[in-house]
Short mmCIF file of C-alpha atoms and ligand atoms in Angstrom, two decimals:
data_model
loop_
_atom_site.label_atom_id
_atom_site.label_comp_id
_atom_site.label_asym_id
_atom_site.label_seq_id
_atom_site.Cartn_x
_atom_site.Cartn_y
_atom_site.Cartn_z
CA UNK A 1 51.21 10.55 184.11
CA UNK A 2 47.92 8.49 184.00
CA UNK A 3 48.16 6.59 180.83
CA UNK A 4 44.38 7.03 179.91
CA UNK A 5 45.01 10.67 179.22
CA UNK A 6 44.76 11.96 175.77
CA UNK A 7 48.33 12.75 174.83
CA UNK A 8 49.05 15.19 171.84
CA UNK A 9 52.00 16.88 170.31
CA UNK A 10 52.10 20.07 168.67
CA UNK A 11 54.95 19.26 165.48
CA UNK A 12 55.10 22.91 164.52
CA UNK A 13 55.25 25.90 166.38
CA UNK A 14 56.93 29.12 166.91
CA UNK A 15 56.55 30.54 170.53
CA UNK A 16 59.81 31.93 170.57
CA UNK A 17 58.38 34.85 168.80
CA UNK A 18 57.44 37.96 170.51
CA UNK A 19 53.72 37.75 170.70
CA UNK A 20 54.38 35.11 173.07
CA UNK A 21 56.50 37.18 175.05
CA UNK A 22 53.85 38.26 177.95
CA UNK A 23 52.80 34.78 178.86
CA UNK A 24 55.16 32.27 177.55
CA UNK A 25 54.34 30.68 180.76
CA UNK A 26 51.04 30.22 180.26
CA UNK A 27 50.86 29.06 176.97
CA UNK A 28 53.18 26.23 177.92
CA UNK A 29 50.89 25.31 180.93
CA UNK A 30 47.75 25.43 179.11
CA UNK A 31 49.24 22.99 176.49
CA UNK A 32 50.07 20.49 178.96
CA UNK A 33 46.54 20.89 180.39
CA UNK A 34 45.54 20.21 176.82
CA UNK A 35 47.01 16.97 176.91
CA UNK A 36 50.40 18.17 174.84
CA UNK A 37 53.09 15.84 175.94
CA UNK A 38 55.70 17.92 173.33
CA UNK A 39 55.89 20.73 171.23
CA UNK A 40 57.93 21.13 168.55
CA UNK A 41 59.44 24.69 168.12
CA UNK A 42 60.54 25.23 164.76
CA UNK A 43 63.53 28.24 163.57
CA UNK A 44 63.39 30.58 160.69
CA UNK A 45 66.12 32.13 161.14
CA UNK A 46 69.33 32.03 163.09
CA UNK A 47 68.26 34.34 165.90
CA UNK A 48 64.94 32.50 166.07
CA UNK A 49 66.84 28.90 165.87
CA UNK A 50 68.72 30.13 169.10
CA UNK A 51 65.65 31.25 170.51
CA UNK A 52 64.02 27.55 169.65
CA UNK A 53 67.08 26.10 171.70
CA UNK A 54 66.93 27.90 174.60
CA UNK A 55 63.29 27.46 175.00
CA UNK A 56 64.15 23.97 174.82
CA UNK A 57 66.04 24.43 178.12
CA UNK A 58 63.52 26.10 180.25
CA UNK A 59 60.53 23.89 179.33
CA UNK A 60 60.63 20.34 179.62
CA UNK A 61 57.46 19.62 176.62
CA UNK A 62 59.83 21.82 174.09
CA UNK A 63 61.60 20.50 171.78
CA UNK A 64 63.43 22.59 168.49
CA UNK A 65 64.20 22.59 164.50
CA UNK A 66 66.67 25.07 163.78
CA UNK A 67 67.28 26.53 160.27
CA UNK A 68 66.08 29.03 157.40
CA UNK A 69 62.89 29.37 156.14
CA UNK A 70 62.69 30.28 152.46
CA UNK A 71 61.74 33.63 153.31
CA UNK A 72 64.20 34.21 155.09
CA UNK A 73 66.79 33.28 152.64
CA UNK A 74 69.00 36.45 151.83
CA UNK A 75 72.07 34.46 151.20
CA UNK A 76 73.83 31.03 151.21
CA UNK A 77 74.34 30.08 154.37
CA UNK A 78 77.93 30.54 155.57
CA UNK A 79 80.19 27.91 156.69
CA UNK A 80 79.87 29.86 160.11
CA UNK A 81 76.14 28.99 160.27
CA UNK A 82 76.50 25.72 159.18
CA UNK A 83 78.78 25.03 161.90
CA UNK A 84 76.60 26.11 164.69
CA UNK A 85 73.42 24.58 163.12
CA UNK A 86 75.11 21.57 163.56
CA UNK A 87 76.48 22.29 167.19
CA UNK A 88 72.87 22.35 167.82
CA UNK A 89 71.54 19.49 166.84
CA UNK A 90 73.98 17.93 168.92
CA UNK A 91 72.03 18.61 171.51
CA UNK A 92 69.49 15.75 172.46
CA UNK A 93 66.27 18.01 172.87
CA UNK A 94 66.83 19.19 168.89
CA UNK A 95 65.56 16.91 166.90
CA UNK A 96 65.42 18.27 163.51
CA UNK A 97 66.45 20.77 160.76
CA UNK A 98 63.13 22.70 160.35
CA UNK A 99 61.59 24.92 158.81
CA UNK A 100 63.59 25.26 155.36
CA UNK A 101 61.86 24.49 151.96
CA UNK A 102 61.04 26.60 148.90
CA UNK A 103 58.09 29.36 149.30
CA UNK A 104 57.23 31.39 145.90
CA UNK A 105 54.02 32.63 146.71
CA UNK A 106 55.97 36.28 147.63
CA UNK A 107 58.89 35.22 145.76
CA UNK A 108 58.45 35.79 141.86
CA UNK A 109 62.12 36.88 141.40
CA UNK A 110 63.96 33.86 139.50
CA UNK A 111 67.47 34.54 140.92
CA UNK A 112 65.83 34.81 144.85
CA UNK A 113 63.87 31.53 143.80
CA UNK A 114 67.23 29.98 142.74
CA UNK A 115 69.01 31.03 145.67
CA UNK A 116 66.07 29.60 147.99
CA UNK A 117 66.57 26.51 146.04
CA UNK A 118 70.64 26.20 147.28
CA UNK A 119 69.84 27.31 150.75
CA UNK A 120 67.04 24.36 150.97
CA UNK A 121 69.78 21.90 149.74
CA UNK A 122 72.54 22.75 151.63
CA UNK A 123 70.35 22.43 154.76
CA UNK A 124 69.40 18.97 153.50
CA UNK A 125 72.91 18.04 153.15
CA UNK A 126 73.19 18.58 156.23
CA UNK A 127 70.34 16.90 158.13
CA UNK A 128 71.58 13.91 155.91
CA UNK A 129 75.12 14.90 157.55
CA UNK A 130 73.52 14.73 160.95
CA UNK A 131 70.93 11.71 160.51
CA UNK A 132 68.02 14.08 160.98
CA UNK A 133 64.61 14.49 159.80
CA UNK A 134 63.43 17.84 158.41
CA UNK A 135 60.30 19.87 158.35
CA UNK A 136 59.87 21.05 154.68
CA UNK A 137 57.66 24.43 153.93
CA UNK A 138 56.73 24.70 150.82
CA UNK A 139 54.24 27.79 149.42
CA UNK A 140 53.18 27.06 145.43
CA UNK A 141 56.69 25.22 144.58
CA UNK A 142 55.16 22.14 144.70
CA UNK A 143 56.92 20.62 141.62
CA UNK A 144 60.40 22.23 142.95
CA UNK A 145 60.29 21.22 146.49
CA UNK A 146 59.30 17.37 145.25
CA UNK A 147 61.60 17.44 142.40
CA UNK A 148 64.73 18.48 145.23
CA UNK A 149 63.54 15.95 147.57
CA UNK A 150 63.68 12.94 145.49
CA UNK A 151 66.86 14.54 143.99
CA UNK A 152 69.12 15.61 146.91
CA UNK A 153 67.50 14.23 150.41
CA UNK A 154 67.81 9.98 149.68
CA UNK A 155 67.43 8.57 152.80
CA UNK A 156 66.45 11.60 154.80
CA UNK A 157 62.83 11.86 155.90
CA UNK A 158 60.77 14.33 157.19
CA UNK A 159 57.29 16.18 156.97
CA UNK A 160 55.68 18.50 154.48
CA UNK A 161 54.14 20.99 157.01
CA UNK A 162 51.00 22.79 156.34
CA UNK A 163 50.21 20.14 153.52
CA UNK A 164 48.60 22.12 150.74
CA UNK A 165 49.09 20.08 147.55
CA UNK A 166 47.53 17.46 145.39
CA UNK A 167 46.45 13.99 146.49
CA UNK A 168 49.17 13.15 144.05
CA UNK A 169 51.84 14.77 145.69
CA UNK A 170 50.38 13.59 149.14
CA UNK A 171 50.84 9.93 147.49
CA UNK A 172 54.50 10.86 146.02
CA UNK A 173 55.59 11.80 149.71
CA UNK A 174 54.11 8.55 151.10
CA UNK A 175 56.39 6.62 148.62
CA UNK A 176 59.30 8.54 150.28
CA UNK A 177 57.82 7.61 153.82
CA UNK A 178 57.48 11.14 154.32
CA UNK A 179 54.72 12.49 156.35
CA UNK A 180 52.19 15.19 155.93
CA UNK A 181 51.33 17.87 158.50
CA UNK A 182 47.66 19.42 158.89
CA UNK A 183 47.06 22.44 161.03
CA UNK A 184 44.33 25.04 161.14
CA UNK A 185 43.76 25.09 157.41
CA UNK A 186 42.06 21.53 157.61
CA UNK A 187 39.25 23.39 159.59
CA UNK A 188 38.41 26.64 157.25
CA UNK A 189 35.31 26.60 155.08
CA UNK A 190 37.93 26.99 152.10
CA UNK A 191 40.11 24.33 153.13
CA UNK A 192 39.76 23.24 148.98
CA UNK A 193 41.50 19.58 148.66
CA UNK A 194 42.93 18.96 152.24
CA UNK A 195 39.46 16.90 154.01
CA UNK A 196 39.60 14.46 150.94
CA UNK A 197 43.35 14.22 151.28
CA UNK A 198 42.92 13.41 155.15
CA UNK A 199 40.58 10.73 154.45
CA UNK A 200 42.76 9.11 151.43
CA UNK A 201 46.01 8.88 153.19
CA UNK A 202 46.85 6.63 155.96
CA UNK A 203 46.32 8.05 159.95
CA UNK A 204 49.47 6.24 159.96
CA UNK A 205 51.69 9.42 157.62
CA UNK A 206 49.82 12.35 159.47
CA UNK A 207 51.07 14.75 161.94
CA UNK A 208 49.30 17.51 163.90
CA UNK A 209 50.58 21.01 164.23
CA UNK A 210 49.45 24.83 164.89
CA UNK A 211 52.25 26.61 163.05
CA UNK A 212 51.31 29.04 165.76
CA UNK A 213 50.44 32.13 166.36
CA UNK A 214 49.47 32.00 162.71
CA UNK A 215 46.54 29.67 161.34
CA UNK A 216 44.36 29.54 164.42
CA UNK A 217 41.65 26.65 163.45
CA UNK A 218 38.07 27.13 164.40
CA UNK A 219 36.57 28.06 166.85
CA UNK A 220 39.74 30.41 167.21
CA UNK A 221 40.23 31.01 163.77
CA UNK A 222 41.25 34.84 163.81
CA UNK A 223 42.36 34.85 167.34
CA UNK A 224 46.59 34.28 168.17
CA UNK A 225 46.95 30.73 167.93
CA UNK A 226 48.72 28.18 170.32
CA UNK A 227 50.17 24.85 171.17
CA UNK A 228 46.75 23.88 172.92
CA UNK A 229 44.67 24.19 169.77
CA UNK A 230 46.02 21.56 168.23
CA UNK A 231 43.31 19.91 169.84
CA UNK A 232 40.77 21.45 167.38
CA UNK A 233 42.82 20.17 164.45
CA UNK A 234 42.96 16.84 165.74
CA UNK A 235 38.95 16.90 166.22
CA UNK A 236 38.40 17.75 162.36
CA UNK A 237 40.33 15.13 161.75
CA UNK A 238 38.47 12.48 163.93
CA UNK A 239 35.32 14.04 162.49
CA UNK A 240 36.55 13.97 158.41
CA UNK A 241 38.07 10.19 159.32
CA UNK A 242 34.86 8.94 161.31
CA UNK A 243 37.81 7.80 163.87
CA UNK A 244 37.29 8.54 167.53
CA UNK A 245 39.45 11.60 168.55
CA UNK A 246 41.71 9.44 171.09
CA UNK A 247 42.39 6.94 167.96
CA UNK A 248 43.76 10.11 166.05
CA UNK A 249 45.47 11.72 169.40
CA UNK A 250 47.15 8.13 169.66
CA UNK A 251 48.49 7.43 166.59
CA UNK A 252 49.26 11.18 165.31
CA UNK A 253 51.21 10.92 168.65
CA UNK A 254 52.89 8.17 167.73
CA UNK A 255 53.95 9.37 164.43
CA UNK A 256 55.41 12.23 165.98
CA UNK A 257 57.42 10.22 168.01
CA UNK A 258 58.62 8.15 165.73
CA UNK A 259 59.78 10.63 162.97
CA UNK A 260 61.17 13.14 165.33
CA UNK A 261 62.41 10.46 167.65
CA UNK A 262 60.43 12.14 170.78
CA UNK A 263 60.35 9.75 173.72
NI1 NI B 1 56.11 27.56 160.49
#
């Protein structure tokens, strides 16, 4: 590939789901035309982790997370699932434990809340088990979700996807040399804290995503959203930053790379 191309990852996305179904194809060639050199496919569930590892198989710019989102925490996970998670990351095109974290936006029930708490640790146990980094969701449990990190994942790091908290927490995860992860939010009229927060922290702890199809940024915003628009994200950034978009394509690439050990 010529090396003067703009290269781009995508750290967050979910095509495995079923509104990708009729042209999986597709979306995986436009992102390459878009300059994406990997996207990261993240699980939610067990079913959807499996999906995330297949994909990995049939497309070479795929790459996978596999665990439980917060959501979809119903129990603890079994020493059955914890077995295969870890099976799978074995495997040299998964390259993290992703998505888990704490979400209590829905989730007002204290004992659900508690047991989204153990599910979140025991899957940090085990990325520290298998020397991974992990993608971290976390929905207004911004005190939790810190408070378990400092706590229970020493010496793991990882990304808080779909940043949405303070410029203090943003600073509190760059003391962990964590990273934070902007997506379509970053380019909404109501996007509240997030352009300051872009333009205090380092180019150096941010990564690009879509968390796709959800979030499209503008100009798609409302539309399904995709690998390629990550583009769009990375352009409000070079605007916010006054950087040049290849400066943020580079180094946001870079970071990707680095943390998710993407070659
Ligand atoms: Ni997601």
């Amino acid at each position: 590939m010529d090396d003067n191309v703009m290269k781009l990852i995508d750290t967050h996305a979910h095509i495995d789901v079923d509104r990708f179904d009729e042209d999986r194809d597709q979306v995986v060639a436009r992102a390459r035309e878009a300059g994406l050199v990997a996207i990261v496919n993240m699980g939610d569930t067990m079913e959807s982790s499996l999906r995330s590892v297949k994909l990995t198989q049939q497309y070479d710019l795929l790459y996978a997370g596999v665990g439980i989102h917060p959501e979809e925490a119903k129990a603890l996970v079994t020493q059955n699932e914890m077995d295969q998670l870890a099976k799978w990351t074995e495997m040299d095109k998964v390259i993290a434990i992703g998505e888990i974290g704490l979400d209590y936006y829905w989730c007002k029930d204290a004992e659900l809340r508690e047991l989204q708490r153990q599910v979140f640790i025991q899957q940090l146990d085990l990325a520290k088990q298998m020397h991974l980094p992990v993608c971290v969701h976390n929905r207004d449990a911004h005190g939790d979700t810190l408070e378990i990190l400092k706590r229970e994942a020493k010496g793991v790091r990882g990304v808080m996807h779909c940043f949405s908290g303070s410029l203090e927490m943003a600073k509190e995860l760059l003391k962990l040399d964590w990273f934070i992860g902007v997506d379509g939010p970053l380019t909404f009229k109501n996007a509240a804290k997030l352009p300051e927060i872009v333009q205090a922290v380092p180019l150096e702890s941010i990564l690009v995503e879509t968390d796709c199809p959800y979030m499209a940024p503008v100009p798609m915003r409302g539309k399904r959203n995709e690998p390629a628009f990550v583009l769009h994200v990375a352009e409000k950034l070079a605007q916010l930053r006054g950087e040049s978009l290849e400066k943020i394509a580079e180094q946001t690439t870079k970071n990707a790379q680095e943390l998710y050990k993407i070659k």
